[in-house]
Tab-separated table of N, CA and C in Angstrom:
chain	number	residue	atom	x	y	z
A	1	MET	N	-129.747	62.920	-87.365
A	1	MET	CA	-129.080	63.075	-88.703
A	1	MET	C	-130.312	62.897	-89.837
A	2	SER	N	-129.990	63.966	-90.830
A	2	SER	CA	-131.149	64.076	-91.783
A	2	SER	C	-130.949	62.893	-92.700
A	3	ILE	N	-131.890	62.718	-93.567
A	3	ILE	CA	-131.818	61.626	-94.466
A	3	ILE	C	-130.654	61.740	-95.518
A	4	ILE	N	-130.508	63.097	-96.134
A	4	ILE	CA	-129.344	63.308	-96.913
A	4	ILE	C	-128.203	63.014	-96.323
A	5	GLU	N	-127.838	63.394	-94.992
A	5	GLU	CA	-126.677	63.013	-94.379
A	5	GLU	C	-126.451	61.524	-94.198
A	6	LEU	N	-127.554	60.844	-94.007
A	6	LEU	CA	-127.382	59.485	-93.764
A	6	LEU	C	-127.135	58.766	-95.134
A	7	ILE	N	-127.695	59.270	-96.125
A	7	ILE	CA	-127.368	58.584	-97.478
A	7	ILE	C	-125.933	58.880	-97.848
A	8	VAL	N	-125.578	60.079	-97.687
A	8	VAL	CA	-124.063	60.484	-97.976
A	8	VAL	C	-123.110	59.585	-97.082
A	9	ASN	N	-123.535	59.337	-95.825
A	9	ASN	CA	-122.744	58.455	-94.993
A	9	ASN	C	-122.773	57.159	-95.502
A	10	ILE	N	-123.840	56.546	-95.847
A	10	ILE	CA	-123.811	55.288	-96.262
A	10	ILE	C	-123.075	55.005	-97.521
A	11	ASN	N	-123.265	55.810	-98.348
A	11	ASN	CA	-122.534	55.854	-99.740
A	11	ASN	C	-120.933	55.830	-99.490
A	12	LYS	N	-120.657	56.719	-98.519
A	12	LYS	CA	-119.088	56.928	-98.191
A	12	LYS	C	-118.624	55.587	-97.630
A	13	LYS	N	-119.432	55.109	-96.578
A	13	LYS	CA	-118.907	53.744	-96.000
A	13	LYS	C	-118.895	52.483	-97.071
A	14	VAL	N	-119.810	52.509	-97.819
A	14	VAL	CA	-119.853	51.351	-98.913
A	14	VAL	C	-118.553	51.671	-99.859
A	15	ASP	N	-118.266	52.950	-100.261
A	15	ASP	CA	-117.147	53.252	-101.054
A	15	ASP	C	-115.856	52.882	-100.398
A	16	GLU	N	-115.721	53.075	-99.096
A	16	GLU	CA	-114.674	52.806	-98.093
A	16	GLU	C	-114.563	51.273	-97.825
A	17	LEU	N	-115.505	50.484	-98.374
A	17	LEU	CA	-115.698	49.131	-98.083
A	17	LEU	C	-115.796	48.878	-96.674
A	18	ASP	N	-116.415	49.755	-95.769
A	18	ASP	CA	-116.668	49.547	-94.297
A	18	ASP	C	-118.172	48.987	-94.357
A	19	LEU	N	-118.347	47.797	-94.940
A	19	LEU	CA	-119.646	47.309	-94.933
A	19	LEU	C	-120.518	47.075	-93.629
A	20	VAL	N	-119.711	46.769	-92.610
A	20	VAL	CA	-120.339	46.647	-91.385
A	20	VAL	C	-121.006	47.891	-90.861
A	21	THR	N	-120.370	48.842	-90.983
A	21	THR	CA	-121.040	50.228	-90.494
A	21	THR	C	-122.165	50.576	-91.387
A	22	ALA	N	-121.967	50.410	-92.828
A	22	ALA	CA	-122.967	50.590	-93.774
A	22	ALA	C	-124.295	49.627	-93.363
A	23	ARG	N	-123.963	48.401	-93.085
A	23	ARG	CA	-125.108	47.572	-92.728
A	23	ARG	C	-125.799	47.998	-91.601
A	24	LYS	N	-125.124	48.385	-90.595
A	24	LYS	CA	-125.728	48.780	-89.325
A	24	LYS	C	-126.635	50.163	-89.551
A	25	LEU	N	-126.003	51.049	-90.284
A	25	LEU	CA	-126.889	52.365	-90.729
A	25	LEU	C	-128.130	52.004	-91.485
A	26	ILE	N	-128.006	51.085	-92.289
A	26	ILE	CA	-129.061	50.679	-93.138
A	26	ILE	C	-130.179	50.085	-92.057
A	27	GLU	N	-129.750	49.061	-91.374
A	27	GLU	CA	-130.727	48.329	-90.454
A	27	GLU	C	-131.386	49.321	-89.572
A	28	GLU	N	-130.742	50.277	-89.012
A	28	GLU	CA	-131.281	51.153	-88.187
A	28	GLU	C	-132.281	52.271	-88.812
A	29	ASN	N	-131.991	52.388	-89.979
A	29	ASN	CA	-132.860	53.530	-90.617
A	29	ASN	C	-133.497	52.844	-91.849
A	30	ILE	N	-134.024	51.636	-91.862
A	30	ILE	CA	-134.754	51.033	-92.935
A	30	ILE	C	-135.910	51.745	-93.641
A	31	GLU	N	-136.778	52.084	-92.644
A	31	GLU	CA	-137.962	52.672	-93.184
A	31	GLU	C	-137.797	53.982	-93.931
A	32	PRO	N	-137.077	54.973	-93.426
A	32	PRO	CA	-136.742	56.248	-94.297
A	32	PRO	C	-135.901	55.953	-95.527
A	33	LEU	N	-135.112	54.983	-95.447
A	33	LEU	CA	-134.198	54.652	-96.673
A	33	LEU	C	-135.234	54.017	-97.803
A	34	LYS	N	-136.331	53.184	-97.446
A	34	LYS	CA	-137.176	52.643	-98.351
A	34	LYS	C	-137.717	53.682	-99.420
A	35	GLU	N	-137.957	54.936	-98.854
A	35	GLU	CA	-138.628	55.903	-99.617
A	35	GLU	C	-137.465	56.780	-100.425
A	36	HIS	N	-136.249	56.707	-99.970
A	36	HIS	CA	-135.026	57.410	-100.663
A	36	HIS	C	-134.101	56.552	-101.343
A	37	ARG	N	-134.435	55.224	-101.581
A	37	ARG	CA	-133.390	54.316	-102.007
A	37	ARG	C	-132.799	54.630	-103.335
A	38	SER	N	-133.527	55.338	-104.145
A	38	SER	CA	-132.916	55.805	-105.348
A	38	SER	C	-131.813	56.694	-105.296
A	39	LYS	N	-131.587	57.491	-104.149
A	39	LYS	CA	-130.452	58.265	-103.933
A	39	LYS	C	-129.207	57.580	-103.619
A	40	LEU	N	-129.145	56.272	-103.261
A	40	LEU	CA	-128.097	55.538	-102.876
A	40	LEU	C	-127.379	55.146	-104.073
A	41	LYS	N	-126.117	55.099	-104.071
A	41	LYS	CA	-125.250	54.663	-105.122
A	41	LYS	C	-125.488	53.069	-105.432
A	42	LYS	N	-125.038	52.633	-106.634
A	42	LYS	CA	-125.423	51.232	-106.942
A	42	LYS	C	-125.112	50.279	-106.105
A	43	ASN	N	-123.754	50.243	-105.495
A	43	ASN	CA	-123.331	49.321	-104.467
A	43	ASN	C	-124.145	49.556	-103.296
A	44	ALA	N	-124.421	50.596	-102.669
A	44	ALA	CA	-125.155	50.730	-101.518
A	44	ALA	C	-126.530	50.251	-101.597
A	45	ARG	N	-127.168	50.670	-102.992
A	45	ARG	CA	-128.483	50.236	-103.197
A	45	ARG	C	-128.618	48.606	-103.118
A	46	GLU	N	-127.595	47.988	-103.805
A	46	GLU	CA	-127.517	46.452	-103.814
A	46	GLU	C	-127.521	45.948	-102.234
A	47	LEU	N	-126.562	46.612	-101.432
A	47	LEU	CA	-126.505	46.155	-100.222
A	47	LEU	C	-127.880	46.390	-99.386
A	48	PHE	N	-128.421	47.512	-99.671
A	48	PHE	CA	-129.753	47.836	-99.114
A	48	PHE	C	-130.782	46.753	-99.477
A	49	GLU	N	-130.852	46.335	-100.854
A	49	GLU	CA	-131.852	45.536	-101.254
A	49	GLU	C	-131.519	43.929	-100.601
A	50	PHE	N	-130.155	43.635	-100.530
A	50	PHE	CA	-129.782	42.384	-99.621
A	50	PHE	C	-130.298	42.273	-98.323
A	51	ILE	N	-130.165	43.454	-97.725
A	51	ILE	CA	-130.569	43.449	-96.214
A	51	ILE	C	-132.015	43.482	-95.982
A	52	THR	N	-132.634	44.178	-96.971
A	52	THR	CA	-134.264	44.057	-96.822
A	52	THR	C	-134.647	42.883	-97.078
A	53	GLN	N	-134.282	42.126	-98.139
A	53	GLN	CA	-134.584	40.741	-98.508
A	53	GLN	C	-134.416	39.722	-97.317
A	54	ALA	N	-133.276	39.936	-96.606
A	54	ALA	CA	-132.859	38.970	-95.583
A	54	ALA	C	-133.707	39.236	-94.455
A	55	MET	N	-134.052	40.421	-94.124
A	55	MET	CA	-135.042	40.858	-93.023
A	55	MET	C	-136.361	40.342	-93.294
A	56	ASP	N	-136.727	40.443	-94.581
A	56	ASP	CA	-138.175	39.859	-94.931
A	56	ASP	C	-138.277	38.450	-94.846
A	57	SER	N	-137.071	37.700	-95.050
A	57	SER	CA	-137.237	36.323	-94.914
A	57	SER	C	-136.845	35.812	-93.470
A	58	GLY	N	-136.831	36.626	-92.614
A	58	GLY	CA	-136.623	36.211	-91.154
A	58	GLY	C	-135.233	36.198	-90.650
A	59	TYR	N	-134.213	36.616	-91.523
A	59	TYR	CA	-132.757	36.558	-90.948
A	59	TYR	C	-132.695	37.569	-89.893
A	60	LYS	N	-132.014	37.152	-88.775
A	60	LYS	CA	-131.722	38.104	-87.664
A	60	LYS	C	-130.147	37.843	-87.448
A	61	SER	N	-129.397	38.870	-87.521
A	61	SER	CA	-128.026	38.649	-87.432
A	61	SER	C	-127.747	38.501	-85.835
A	62	PRO	N	-126.776	37.806	-85.573
A	62	PRO	CA	-126.381	37.529	-84.199
A	62	PRO	C	-125.856	38.797	-83.394
A	63	THR	N	-126.150	38.915	-82.175
A	63	THR	CA	-125.670	40.132	-81.291
A	63	THR	C	-124.163	39.961	-81.117
A	64	LYS	N	-123.531	41.078	-80.745
A	64	LYS	CA	-122.273	40.961	-80.327
A	64	LYS	C	-121.905	39.897	-79.256
A	65	GLN	N	-122.764	39.827	-78.302
A	65	GLN	CA	-122.551	38.736	-77.173
A	65	GLN	C	-122.648	37.474	-77.831
A	66	GLU	N	-123.714	37.281	-78.567
A	66	GLU	CA	-123.753	35.929	-79.289
A	66	GLU	C	-122.578	35.581	-80.046
A	67	LEU	N	-122.038	36.639	-80.858
A	67	LEU	CA	-120.793	36.252	-81.620
A	67	LEU	C	-119.648	36.091	-80.784
A	68	PHE	N	-119.657	36.769	-79.512
A	68	PHE	CA	-118.351	36.340	-78.694
A	68	PHE	C	-118.627	34.976	-78.101
A	69	ILE	N	-119.760	34.456	-77.821
A	69	ILE	CA	-119.948	33.102	-77.415
A	69	ILE	C	-119.486	32.179	-78.340
A	70	ILE	N	-120.038	32.484	-79.645
A	70	ILE	CA	-119.718	31.566	-80.903
A	70	ILE	C	-118.127	31.540	-81.010
A	71	SER	N	-117.564	32.704	-80.942
A	71	SER	CA	-116.141	32.626	-80.977
A	71	SER	C	-115.449	31.901	-79.897
A	72	ALA	N	-115.895	31.896	-78.677
A	72	ALA	CA	-115.446	30.979	-77.546
A	72	ALA	C	-115.601	29.510	-78.004
A	73	ILE	N	-116.772	29.240	-78.469
A	73	ILE	CA	-117.017	27.867	-78.826
A	73	ILE	C	-115.958	27.411	-79.942
A	74	ASN	N	-115.822	28.161	-80.914
A	74	ASN	CA	-114.878	27.872	-82.119
A	74	ASN	C	-113.504	27.640	-81.456
A	75	SER	N	-113.005	28.610	-80.602
A	75	SER	CA	-111.755	28.394	-80.059
A	75	SER	C	-111.545	27.182	-79.132
A	76	GLN	N	-112.506	26.760	-78.321
A	76	GLN	CA	-112.448	25.780	-77.495
A	76	GLN	C	-112.500	24.407	-78.258
A	77	ALA	N	-113.203	24.378	-79.512
A	77	ALA	CA	-113.410	23.273	-80.159
A	77	ALA	C	-112.001	23.002	-81.030
A	78	THR	N	-111.406	24.231	-81.437
A	78	THR	CA	-109.991	24.119	-82.146
A	78	THR	C	-109.039	23.516	-81.194
A	79	LYS	N	-109.034	23.881	-79.950
A	79	LYS	CA	-108.164	23.288	-78.928
A	79	LYS	C	-108.553	21.977	-78.260
A	80	PHE	N	-109.685	21.439	-78.688
A	80	PHE	CA	-110.131	20.331	-78.172
A	80	PHE	C	-110.539	20.322	-76.723
A	81	ASP	N	-110.991	21.529	-76.170
A	81	ASP	CA	-111.102	21.674	-74.758
A	81	ASP	C	-112.801	21.256	-74.512
A	82	LEU	N	-112.953	19.961	-74.316
A	82	LEU	CA	-114.357	19.742	-74.181
A	82	LEU	C	-114.887	20.123	-72.977
A	83	ARG	N	-114.122	20.320	-71.904
A	83	ARG	CA	-114.609	20.866	-70.600
A	83	ARG	C	-115.098	22.298	-70.667
A	84	GLY	N	-114.312	23.093	-71.231
A	84	GLY	CA	-114.530	24.628	-71.553
A	84	GLY	C	-115.766	24.638	-72.588
A	85	LEU	N	-115.843	23.715	-73.470
A	85	LEU	CA	-116.774	23.961	-74.450
A	85	LEU	C	-118.266	23.565	-73.758
A	86	LYS	N	-118.254	22.482	-72.905
A	86	LYS	CA	-119.571	22.203	-72.270
A	86	LYS	C	-119.836	23.330	-71.198
A	87	GLN	N	-118.889	24.050	-70.669
A	87	GLN	CA	-119.198	25.268	-69.733
A	87	GLN	C	-119.647	26.373	-70.503
A	88	THR	N	-119.200	26.639	-71.783
A	88	THR	CA	-119.653	27.717	-72.570
A	88	THR	C	-121.051	27.402	-73.051
A	89	LEU	N	-121.388	26.173	-73.377
A	89	LEU	CA	-122.611	25.883	-73.907
A	89	LEU	C	-123.633	25.921	-72.858
A	90	LYS	N	-123.296	25.696	-71.482
A	90	LYS	CA	-124.307	25.708	-70.447
A	90	LYS	C	-124.987	27.090	-70.294
A	91	GLY	N	-126.268	27.173	-70.339
A	91	GLY	CA	-126.913	28.441	-70.457
A	91	GLY	C	-127.034	29.170	-71.745
A	92	ASN	N	-126.385	28.760	-72.808
A	92	ASN	CA	-126.217	29.205	-73.928
A	92	ASN	C	-126.859	28.332	-75.082
A	93	GLU	N	-127.702	27.359	-74.821
A	93	GLU	CA	-128.021	26.298	-75.735
A	93	GLU	C	-128.884	26.970	-76.886
A	94	HIS	N	-129.620	28.070	-76.502
A	94	HIS	CA	-130.474	28.684	-77.417
A	94	HIS	C	-129.760	29.116	-78.718
A	95	LEU	N	-128.457	29.415	-78.613
A	95	LEU	CA	-127.606	29.535	-79.778
A	95	LEU	C	-127.560	28.527	-80.716
A	96	LEU	N	-127.568	27.434	-80.299
A	96	LEU	CA	-127.557	26.233	-81.289
A	96	LEU	C	-128.744	25.903	-81.946
A	97	LEU	N	-129.844	26.515	-81.323
A	97	LEU	CA	-131.164	26.432	-82.093
A	97	LEU	C	-131.247	27.312	-83.308
A	98	ASN	N	-130.460	28.395	-83.243
A	98	ASN	CA	-130.413	29.440	-84.219
A	98	ASN	C	-129.644	29.022	-85.384
A	99	LYS	N	-130.246	28.752	-86.563
A	99	LYS	CA	-129.546	28.405	-87.810
A	99	LYS	C	-128.467	29.335	-88.240
A	100	VAL	N	-128.845	30.647	-88.075
A	100	VAL	CA	-127.989	31.588	-88.389
A	100	VAL	C	-126.682	31.589	-87.606
A	101	ALA	N	-126.627	31.490	-86.250
A	101	ALA	CA	-125.671	31.345	-85.459
A	101	ALA	C	-124.824	30.088	-85.849
A	102	ARG	N	-125.453	28.909	-86.210
A	102	ARG	CA	-124.699	27.779	-86.594
A	102	ARG	C	-123.875	27.997	-87.851
A	103	GLU	N	-124.136	28.991	-88.651
A	103	GLU	CA	-123.322	29.189	-89.779
A	103	GLU	C	-121.979	29.806	-89.448
A	104	PHE	N	-121.867	30.397	-88.226
A	104	PHE	CA	-120.697	31.065	-87.686
A	104	PHE	C	-119.775	30.094	-87.092
A	105	LEU	N	-120.136	28.880	-86.822
A	105	LEU	CA	-119.248	27.661	-86.277
A	105	LEU	C	-118.375	27.222	-87.210
A	106	ASN	N	-117.149	27.105	-86.835
A	106	ASN	CA	-116.059	26.391	-87.592
A	106	ASN	C	-116.278	25.004	-87.755
A	107	SER	N	-115.566	24.293	-88.617
A	107	SER	CA	-115.659	22.806	-88.809
A	107	SER	C	-115.393	21.993	-87.511
A	108	ASP	N	-114.536	22.379	-86.813
A	108	ASP	CA	-114.102	21.807	-85.778
A	108	ASP	C	-115.282	21.813	-84.662
A	109	ALA	N	-115.786	22.906	-84.446
A	109	ALA	CA	-117.021	23.032	-83.423
A	109	ALA	C	-118.217	22.160	-84.108
A	110	LYS	N	-118.383	22.163	-85.252
A	110	LYS	CA	-119.687	21.496	-85.901
A	110	LYS	C	-119.475	19.901	-85.693
A	111	VAL	N	-118.149	19.534	-85.765
A	111	VAL	CA	-117.998	17.994	-85.594
A	111	VAL	C	-118.019	17.617	-84.125
A	112	LEU	N	-117.472	18.490	-83.280
A	112	LEU	CA	-117.718	18.170	-81.879
A	112	LEU	C	-119.070	18.281	-81.390
A	113	LEU	N	-119.777	19.178	-81.764
A	113	LEU	CA	-121.123	19.513	-81.252
A	113	LEU	C	-122.121	18.410	-81.826
A	114	GLU	N	-121.799	18.077	-83.106
A	114	GLU	CA	-122.620	16.879	-83.687
A	114	GLU	C	-122.399	15.663	-82.862
A	115	GLY	N	-121.026	15.364	-82.596
A	115	GLY	CA	-120.773	14.129	-81.859
A	115	GLY	C	-121.342	14.223	-80.389
A	116	MET	N	-121.404	15.213	-79.799
A	116	MET	CA	-122.034	15.383	-78.446
A	116	MET	C	-123.598	15.424	-78.448
A	117	GLY	N	-124.051	15.474	-79.684
A	117	GLY	CA	-125.611	15.317	-79.887
A	117	GLY	C	-126.297	16.802	-79.682
A	118	ALA	N	-125.454	17.777	-79.661
A	118	ALA	CA	-125.914	19.154	-79.339
A	118	ALA	C	-126.382	19.792	-80.672
A	119	ILE	N	-126.020	19.531	-81.827
A	119	ILE	CA	-126.704	19.943	-83.031
A	119	ILE	C	-126.754	18.797	-83.995
A	120	SER	N	-127.815	18.824	-84.856
A	120	SER	CA	-127.961	17.701	-85.791
A	120	SER	C	-127.043	17.891	-86.995
A	121	LYS	N	-126.633	16.819	-87.686
A	121	LYS	CA	-126.069	16.812	-89.023
A	121	LYS	C	-126.913	17.585	-89.976
A	122	GLU	N	-126.310	18.421	-90.762
A	122	GLU	CA	-126.988	19.142	-91.799
A	122	GLU	C	-126.891	18.358	-93.015
């Protein structure tokens, strides 16, 4: 895909409010877009600036598999399924160390995990 096609595609996705696809396109092509950011529309340029600032500050978005695990944790916490919650956490403790991943936890999961001592109170 050429840079012009990429910019047109990103602008189109932002106009359609398909921000997930636009974010992925920007993240995958960050270097070429740095040189041509002036060709992005205003909203797309703001999204680009937000993503570059987040990446510069060390933000790393969770992968699909990590989001699936977090979703399972949230579901089990909502159902108060402690056995299932412990099973899900087994082998996935590294997710709880990631502050970004903890932001995706619902309030039930945060309360249960704090009670279990798996995460600290914020």
